[in-house]
Short mmCIF file of C-alpha atoms and ligand atoms in Angstrom, two decimals:
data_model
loop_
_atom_site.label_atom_id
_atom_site.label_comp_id
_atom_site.label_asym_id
_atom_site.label_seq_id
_atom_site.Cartn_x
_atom_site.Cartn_y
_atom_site.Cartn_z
CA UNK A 881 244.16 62.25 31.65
CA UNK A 882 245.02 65.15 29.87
CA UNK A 883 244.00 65.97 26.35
CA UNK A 884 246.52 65.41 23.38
CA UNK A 885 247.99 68.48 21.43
CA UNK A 886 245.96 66.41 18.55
CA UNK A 887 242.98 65.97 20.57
CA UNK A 888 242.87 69.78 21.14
CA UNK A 889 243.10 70.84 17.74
CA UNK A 890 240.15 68.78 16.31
CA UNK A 891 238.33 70.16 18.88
CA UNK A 892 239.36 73.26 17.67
CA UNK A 893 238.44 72.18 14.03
CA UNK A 894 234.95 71.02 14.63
CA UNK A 895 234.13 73.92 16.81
CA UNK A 896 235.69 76.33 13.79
CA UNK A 897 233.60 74.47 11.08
CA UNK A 898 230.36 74.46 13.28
CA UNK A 899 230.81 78.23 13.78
CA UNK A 900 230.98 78.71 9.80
CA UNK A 901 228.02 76.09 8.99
CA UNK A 902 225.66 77.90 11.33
CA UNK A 903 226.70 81.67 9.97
CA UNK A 904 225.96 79.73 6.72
CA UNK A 905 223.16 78.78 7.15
CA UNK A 906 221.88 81.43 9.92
CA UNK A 907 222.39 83.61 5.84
CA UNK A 908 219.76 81.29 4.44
CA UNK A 909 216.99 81.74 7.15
CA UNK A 910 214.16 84.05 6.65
CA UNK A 911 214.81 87.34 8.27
CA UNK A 912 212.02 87.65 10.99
CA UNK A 913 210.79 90.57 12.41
CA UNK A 914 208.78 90.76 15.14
CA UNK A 915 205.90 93.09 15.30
CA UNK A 916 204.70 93.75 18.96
CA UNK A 917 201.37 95.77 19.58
CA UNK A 918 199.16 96.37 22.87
CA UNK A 919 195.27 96.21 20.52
CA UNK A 920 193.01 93.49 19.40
CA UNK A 921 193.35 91.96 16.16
CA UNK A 922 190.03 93.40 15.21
CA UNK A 923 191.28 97.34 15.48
CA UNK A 924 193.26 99.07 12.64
CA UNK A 925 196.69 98.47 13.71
CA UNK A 926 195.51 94.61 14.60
CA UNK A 927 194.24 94.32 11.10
CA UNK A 928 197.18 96.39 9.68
CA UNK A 929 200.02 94.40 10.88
CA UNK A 930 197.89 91.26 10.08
CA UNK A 931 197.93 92.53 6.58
CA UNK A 932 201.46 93.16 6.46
CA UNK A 933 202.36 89.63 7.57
CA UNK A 934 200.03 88.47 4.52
CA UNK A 935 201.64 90.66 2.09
CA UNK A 936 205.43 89.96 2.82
CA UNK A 937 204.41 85.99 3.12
CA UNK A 938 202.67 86.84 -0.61
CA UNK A 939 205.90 88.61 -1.66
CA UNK A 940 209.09 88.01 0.04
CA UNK A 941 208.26 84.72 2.00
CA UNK A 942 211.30 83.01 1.21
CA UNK A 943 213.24 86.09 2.45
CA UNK A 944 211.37 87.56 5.56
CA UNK A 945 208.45 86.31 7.94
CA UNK A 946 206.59 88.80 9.74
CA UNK A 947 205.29 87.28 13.46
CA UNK A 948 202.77 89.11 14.91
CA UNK A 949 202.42 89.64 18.97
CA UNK A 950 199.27 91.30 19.57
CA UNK A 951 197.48 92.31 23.02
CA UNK A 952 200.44 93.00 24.73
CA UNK A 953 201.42 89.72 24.55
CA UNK A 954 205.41 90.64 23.84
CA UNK A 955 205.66 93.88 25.15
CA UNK A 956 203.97 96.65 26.62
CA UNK A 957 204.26 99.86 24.72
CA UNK A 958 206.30 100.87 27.89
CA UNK A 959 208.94 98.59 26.97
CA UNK A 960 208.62 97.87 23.08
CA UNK A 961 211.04 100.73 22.43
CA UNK A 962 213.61 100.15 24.55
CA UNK A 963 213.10 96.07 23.14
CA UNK A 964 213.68 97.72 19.74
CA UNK A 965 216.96 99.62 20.37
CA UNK A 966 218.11 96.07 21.72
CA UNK A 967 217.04 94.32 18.35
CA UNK A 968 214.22 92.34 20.32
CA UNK A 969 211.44 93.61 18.14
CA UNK A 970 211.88 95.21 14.87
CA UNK A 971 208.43 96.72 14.30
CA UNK A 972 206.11 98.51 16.47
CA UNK A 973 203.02 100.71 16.34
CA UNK A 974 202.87 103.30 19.05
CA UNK A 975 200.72 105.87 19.78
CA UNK A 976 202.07 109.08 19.23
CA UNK A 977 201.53 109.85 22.34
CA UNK A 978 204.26 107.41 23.41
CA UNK A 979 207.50 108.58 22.35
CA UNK A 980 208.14 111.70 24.88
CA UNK A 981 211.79 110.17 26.02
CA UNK A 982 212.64 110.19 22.13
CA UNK A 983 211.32 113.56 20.69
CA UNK A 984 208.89 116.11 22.64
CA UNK A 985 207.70 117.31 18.58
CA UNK A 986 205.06 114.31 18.63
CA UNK A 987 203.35 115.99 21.67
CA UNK A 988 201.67 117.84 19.05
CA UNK A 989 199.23 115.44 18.08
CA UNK A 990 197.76 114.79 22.01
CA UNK A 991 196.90 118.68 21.68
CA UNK A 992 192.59 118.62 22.80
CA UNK A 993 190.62 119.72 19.75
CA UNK A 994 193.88 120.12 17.09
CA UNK A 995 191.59 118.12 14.52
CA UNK A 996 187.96 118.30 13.37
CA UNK A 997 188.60 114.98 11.60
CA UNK A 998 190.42 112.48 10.23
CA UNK A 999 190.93 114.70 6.74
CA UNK A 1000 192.50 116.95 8.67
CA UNK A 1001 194.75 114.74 10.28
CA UNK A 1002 195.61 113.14 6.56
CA UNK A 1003 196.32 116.69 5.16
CA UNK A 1004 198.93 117.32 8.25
CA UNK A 1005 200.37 114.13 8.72
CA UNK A 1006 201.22 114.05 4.70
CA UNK A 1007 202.36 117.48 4.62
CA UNK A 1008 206.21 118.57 4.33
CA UNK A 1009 206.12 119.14 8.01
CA UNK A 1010 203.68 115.76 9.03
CA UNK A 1011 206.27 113.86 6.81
CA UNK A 1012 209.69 115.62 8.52
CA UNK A 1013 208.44 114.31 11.78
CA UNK A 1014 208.95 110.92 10.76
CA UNK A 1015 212.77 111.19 11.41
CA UNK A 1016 212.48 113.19 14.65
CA UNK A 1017 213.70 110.15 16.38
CA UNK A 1018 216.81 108.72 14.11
CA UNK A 1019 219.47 110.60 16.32
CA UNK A 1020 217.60 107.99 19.30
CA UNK A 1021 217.97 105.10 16.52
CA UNK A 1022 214.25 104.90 15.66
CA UNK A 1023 212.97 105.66 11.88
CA UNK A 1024 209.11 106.19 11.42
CA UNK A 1025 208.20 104.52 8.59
CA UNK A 1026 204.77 105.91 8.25
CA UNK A 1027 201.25 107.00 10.36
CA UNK A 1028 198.95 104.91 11.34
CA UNK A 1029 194.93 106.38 12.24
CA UNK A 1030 193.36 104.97 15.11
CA UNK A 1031 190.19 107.53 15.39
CA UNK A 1032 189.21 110.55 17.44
CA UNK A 1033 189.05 109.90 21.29
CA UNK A 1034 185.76 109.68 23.59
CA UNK A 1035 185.48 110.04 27.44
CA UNK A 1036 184.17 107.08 29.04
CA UNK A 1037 183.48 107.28 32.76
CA UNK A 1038 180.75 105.83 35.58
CA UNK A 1039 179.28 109.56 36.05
CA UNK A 1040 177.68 111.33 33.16
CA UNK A 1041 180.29 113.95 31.55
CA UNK A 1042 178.12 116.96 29.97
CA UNK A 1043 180.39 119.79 30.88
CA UNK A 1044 184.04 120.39 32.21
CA UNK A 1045 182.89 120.28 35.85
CA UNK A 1046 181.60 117.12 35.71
CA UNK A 1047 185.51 115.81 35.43
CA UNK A 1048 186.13 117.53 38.34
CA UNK A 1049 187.76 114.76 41.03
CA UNK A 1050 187.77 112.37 38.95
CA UNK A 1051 190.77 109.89 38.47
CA UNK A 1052 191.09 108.99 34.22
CA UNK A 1053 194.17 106.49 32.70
CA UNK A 1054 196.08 108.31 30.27
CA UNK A 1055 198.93 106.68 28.20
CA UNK A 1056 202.21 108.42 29.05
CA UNK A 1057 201.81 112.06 27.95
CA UNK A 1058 202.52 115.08 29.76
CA UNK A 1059 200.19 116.69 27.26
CA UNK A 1060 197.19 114.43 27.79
CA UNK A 1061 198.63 115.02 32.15
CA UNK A 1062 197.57 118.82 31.54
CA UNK A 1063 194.81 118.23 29.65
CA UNK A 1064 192.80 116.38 32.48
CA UNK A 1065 194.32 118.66 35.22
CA UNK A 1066 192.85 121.57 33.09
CA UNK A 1067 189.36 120.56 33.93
CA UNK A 1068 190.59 119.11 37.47
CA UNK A 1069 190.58 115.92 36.87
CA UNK A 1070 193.39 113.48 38.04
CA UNK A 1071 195.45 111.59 35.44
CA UNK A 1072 196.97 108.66 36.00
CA UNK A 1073 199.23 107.14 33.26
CA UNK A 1074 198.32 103.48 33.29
CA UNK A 1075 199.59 100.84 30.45
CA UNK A 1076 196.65 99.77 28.29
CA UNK A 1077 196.98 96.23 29.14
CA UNK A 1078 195.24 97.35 32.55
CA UNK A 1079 192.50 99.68 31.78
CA UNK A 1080 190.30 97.30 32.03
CA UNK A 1081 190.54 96.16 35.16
CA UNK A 1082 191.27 99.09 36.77
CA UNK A 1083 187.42 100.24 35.63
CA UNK A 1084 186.17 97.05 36.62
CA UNK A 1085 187.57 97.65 40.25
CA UNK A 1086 187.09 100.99 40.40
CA UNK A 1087 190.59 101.97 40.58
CA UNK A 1088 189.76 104.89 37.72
CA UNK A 1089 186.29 106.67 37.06
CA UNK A 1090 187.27 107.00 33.71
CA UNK A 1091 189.22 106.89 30.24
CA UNK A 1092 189.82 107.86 27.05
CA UNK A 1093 190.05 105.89 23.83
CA UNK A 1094 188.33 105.96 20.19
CA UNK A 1095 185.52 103.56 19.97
CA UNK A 1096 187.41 100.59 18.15
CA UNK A 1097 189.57 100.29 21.85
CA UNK A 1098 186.56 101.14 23.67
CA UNK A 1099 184.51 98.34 21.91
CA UNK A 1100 187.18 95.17 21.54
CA UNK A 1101 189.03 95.44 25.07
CA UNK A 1102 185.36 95.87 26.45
CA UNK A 1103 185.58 98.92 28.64
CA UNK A 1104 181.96 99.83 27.44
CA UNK A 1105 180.97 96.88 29.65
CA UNK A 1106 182.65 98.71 32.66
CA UNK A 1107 181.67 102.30 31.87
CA UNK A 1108 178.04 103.31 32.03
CA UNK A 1109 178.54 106.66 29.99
CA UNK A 1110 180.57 107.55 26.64
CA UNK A 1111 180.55 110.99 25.94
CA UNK A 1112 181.16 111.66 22.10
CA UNK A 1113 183.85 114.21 22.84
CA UNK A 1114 186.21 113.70 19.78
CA UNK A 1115 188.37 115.79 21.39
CA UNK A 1116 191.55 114.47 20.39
CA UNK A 1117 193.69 111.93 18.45
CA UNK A 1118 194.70 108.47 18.98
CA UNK A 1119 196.57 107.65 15.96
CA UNK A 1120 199.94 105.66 15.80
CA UNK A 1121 203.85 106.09 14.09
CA UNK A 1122 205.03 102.54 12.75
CA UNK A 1123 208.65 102.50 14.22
CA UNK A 1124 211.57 100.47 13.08
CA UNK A 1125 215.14 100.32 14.40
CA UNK A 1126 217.82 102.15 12.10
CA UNK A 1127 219.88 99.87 13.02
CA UNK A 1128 217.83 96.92 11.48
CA UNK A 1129 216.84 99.36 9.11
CA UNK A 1130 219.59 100.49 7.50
CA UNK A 1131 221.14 96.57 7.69
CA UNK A 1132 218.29 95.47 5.01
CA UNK A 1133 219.68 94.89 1.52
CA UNK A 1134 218.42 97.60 -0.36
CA UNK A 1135 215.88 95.70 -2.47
CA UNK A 1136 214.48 94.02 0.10
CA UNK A 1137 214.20 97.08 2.19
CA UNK A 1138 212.06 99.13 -0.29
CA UNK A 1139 209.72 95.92 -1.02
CA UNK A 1140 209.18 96.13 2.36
CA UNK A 1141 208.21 99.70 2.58
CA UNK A 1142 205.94 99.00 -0.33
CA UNK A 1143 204.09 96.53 1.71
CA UNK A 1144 203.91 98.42 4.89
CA UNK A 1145 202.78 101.44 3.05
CA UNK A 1146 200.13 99.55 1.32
CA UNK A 1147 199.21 97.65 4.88
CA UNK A 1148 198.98 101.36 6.59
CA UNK A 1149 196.92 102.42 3.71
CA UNK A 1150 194.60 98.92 4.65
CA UNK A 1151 194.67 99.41 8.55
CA UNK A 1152 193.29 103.85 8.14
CA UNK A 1153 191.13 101.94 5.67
CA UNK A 1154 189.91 99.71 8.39
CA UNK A 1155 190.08 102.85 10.96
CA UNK A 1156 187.42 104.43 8.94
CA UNK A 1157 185.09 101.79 7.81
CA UNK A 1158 185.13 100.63 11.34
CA UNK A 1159 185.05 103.57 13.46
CA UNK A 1160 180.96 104.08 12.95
CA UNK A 1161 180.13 100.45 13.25
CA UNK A 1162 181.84 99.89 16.68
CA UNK A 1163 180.15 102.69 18.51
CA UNK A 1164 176.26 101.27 16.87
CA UNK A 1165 177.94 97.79 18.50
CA UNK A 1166 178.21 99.73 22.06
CA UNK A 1167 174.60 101.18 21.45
CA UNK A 1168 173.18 97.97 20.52
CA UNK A 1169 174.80 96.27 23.57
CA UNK A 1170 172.24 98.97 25.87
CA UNK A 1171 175.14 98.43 28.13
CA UNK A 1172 176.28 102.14 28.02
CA UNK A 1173 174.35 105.65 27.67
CA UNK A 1174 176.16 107.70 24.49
CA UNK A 1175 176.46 111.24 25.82
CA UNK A 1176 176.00 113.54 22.54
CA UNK A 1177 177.15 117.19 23.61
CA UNK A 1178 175.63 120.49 22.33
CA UNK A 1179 177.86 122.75 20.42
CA UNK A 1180 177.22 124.67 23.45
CA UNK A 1181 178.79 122.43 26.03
CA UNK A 1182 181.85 120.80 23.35
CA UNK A 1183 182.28 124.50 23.40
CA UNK A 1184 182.91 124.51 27.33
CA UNK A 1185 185.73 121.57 26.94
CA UNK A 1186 187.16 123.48 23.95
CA UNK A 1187 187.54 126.37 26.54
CA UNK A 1188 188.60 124.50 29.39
CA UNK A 1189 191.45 122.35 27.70
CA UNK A 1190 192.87 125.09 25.00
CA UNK A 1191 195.59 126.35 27.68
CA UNK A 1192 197.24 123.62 27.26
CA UNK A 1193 198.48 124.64 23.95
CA UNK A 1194 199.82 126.91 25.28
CA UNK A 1195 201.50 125.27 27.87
CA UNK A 1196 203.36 123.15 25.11
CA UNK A 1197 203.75 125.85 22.82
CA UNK A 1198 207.74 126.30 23.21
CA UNK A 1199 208.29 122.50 23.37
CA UNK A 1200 206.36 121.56 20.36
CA UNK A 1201 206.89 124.89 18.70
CA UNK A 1202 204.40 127.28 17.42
CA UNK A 1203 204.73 127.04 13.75
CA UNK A 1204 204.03 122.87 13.67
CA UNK A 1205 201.18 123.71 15.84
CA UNK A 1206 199.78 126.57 13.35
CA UNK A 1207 200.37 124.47 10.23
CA UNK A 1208 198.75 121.27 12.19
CA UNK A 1209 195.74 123.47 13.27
CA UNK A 1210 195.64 124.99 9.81
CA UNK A 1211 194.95 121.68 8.17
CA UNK A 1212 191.20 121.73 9.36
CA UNK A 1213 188.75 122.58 6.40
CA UNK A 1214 187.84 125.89 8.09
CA UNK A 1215 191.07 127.02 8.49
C1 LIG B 475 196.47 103.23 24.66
O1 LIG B 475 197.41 102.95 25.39
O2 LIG B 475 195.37 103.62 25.06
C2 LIG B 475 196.66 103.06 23.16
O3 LIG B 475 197.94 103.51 22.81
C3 LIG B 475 196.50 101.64 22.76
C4 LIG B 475 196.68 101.51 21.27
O4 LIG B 475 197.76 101.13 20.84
O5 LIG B 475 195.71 101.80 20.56
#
């Protein structure tokens, strides 16, 4: 039997009022934003976006959650980007290193030996210049909202690294950087860019020789268990941009938008906190575990790496641009 003219409109009624009651009440809800990272919850960004979930619950719980995906467990920081653009995830943590297909500027901070320390990296990263970078992306929809330190990187490997040649033939997972590409071809070495949710297995297997990571990755996803040697190279930076969409962004009502920056600045300032504090007392962890020998180079042979990977500045020069590299460079102490 066919439906009445009657029939049809009530149908058409209920479906009509259903629409408006859930937009209603959809208006109510919480607004939640997912926050997907790759790291333990024991690392600075795990501990920062742990923090931030605490704060906005403290502050704005009847207005936003925060849900926290760590390890990977949403997205791989191959995909978390492209999730973001899609609305999928509205808060992210990169490394810097990450975000080539959006803006070749943040190439700058993979540079090999560009900071002494994490003072330097501070001074730069707050600077006019550090602080301009943040919107590099916004034409791509992204905003940074801030920085993020992870630490200063060491080699890890299954044959002692003292000098450049040692790398030589060897097969290291990099995260997707042409910069940190040249830097390991510079001493021979073969790169292989690898997502960090399978760096540990591919040293277990003996897929890769080697890697490179600061010692609160090296420490929580275990690759000092894998890895008989850990040269202290500190030759470069693994430090993060916290990423929104400007779409989602921009869609916040303006109070709650700046309460949230608020508590993201104050969970940033927590997590380089936690970078700091925790930096020192993951490598004694790896030396107490008498699992892996701690290479400590002589001026002498840091000197030698210095050397072998400072072409690639060069090499990046007229992509990064020359300037941001001077005024990066000139934020070291000595300089
Ligand atoms: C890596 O891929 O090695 C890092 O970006 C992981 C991280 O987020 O610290």
């Amino acid at each position: 039997m066919k439906p009445t003219l009657a029939a049809l409109s009530l149908a058409a009624i209920t479906a009509a009022s259903t629409l408006v009651t859930g937009t209603a009440s959809a208006a109510d809800d919480p607004i939640v934003i997912k926050f997907s990272h790759v790291v333990a919850e024991n690392t600075p960004k795990g501990q920062m976006a742990l923090k931030l979930q605490e704060l906005v619950e403290e502050r704005m719980g009847d207005r936003v959650v925060v849900e926290v995906y760590p390890n990977s467990q949403l997205f791989g920081d191959d995909k978390v980007l492209e999730a973001m653009q899609l609305g999928d995830v509205q808060l992210a943590a990169p490394a810097l290193s990450k975000f080539g297909r959006y803006t070749k500027k943040l190439a700058l901070f993979d540079l090999p030996f560009l900071f002494e320390d994490l003072d330097a990296v501070d001074r730069f990263q707050q600077s006019e210049d550090g602080q301009e970078l943040l919107s590099s992306m916004e034409k791509k929809g992204l905003i940074g909202l801030g920085y993020l330190h992870s630490g200063l990187k060491q080699f890890s490997s299954n044959e002692p690294l003292r000098v450049p040649e040692d790398a030589a033939g060897m097969k290291f997972r990099i995260m997707s950087s042409e910069v940190l590409e040249a830097q390991f071809k510079a001493v021979d070495a073969t790169p292989l860019k690898k997502p960090f949710s399978e760096v540990f297995t591919l040293l277990q297997t003996r897929a890769i020789d080697g890697q490179e990571s600061p010692w609160s990755n090296t420490y929580t996803k275990k690759f000092f268990e894998v890895q008989p040697y850990i040269t202290e190279s500190n030759h470069g930076l693994l430090d993060y941009m916290v990423v929104t969409s400007a779409e989602f962004w921009n869609g916040l009502p303006d109070d709650l938008r700046d309460e949230l920056k608020a508590a993201i600045d104050e969970a940033v300032t927590y997590g380089n906190q936690v970078a700091r504090e925790k930096d020192l007392d993951y490598r004694q962890k790896i030396v107490d575990s008498g699992r892996t020998e701690i290479i400590t180079l002589t001026p002498e042979e840091r000197a030698q790496w210095l050397q072998a990977m400072k072409p690639v500045w060069e090499e990046f020069e007229d992509e990064i641009g020359a300037e941001l590299i001077d005024a990066a460079y000139a934020s070291n102490r000595g300089n």
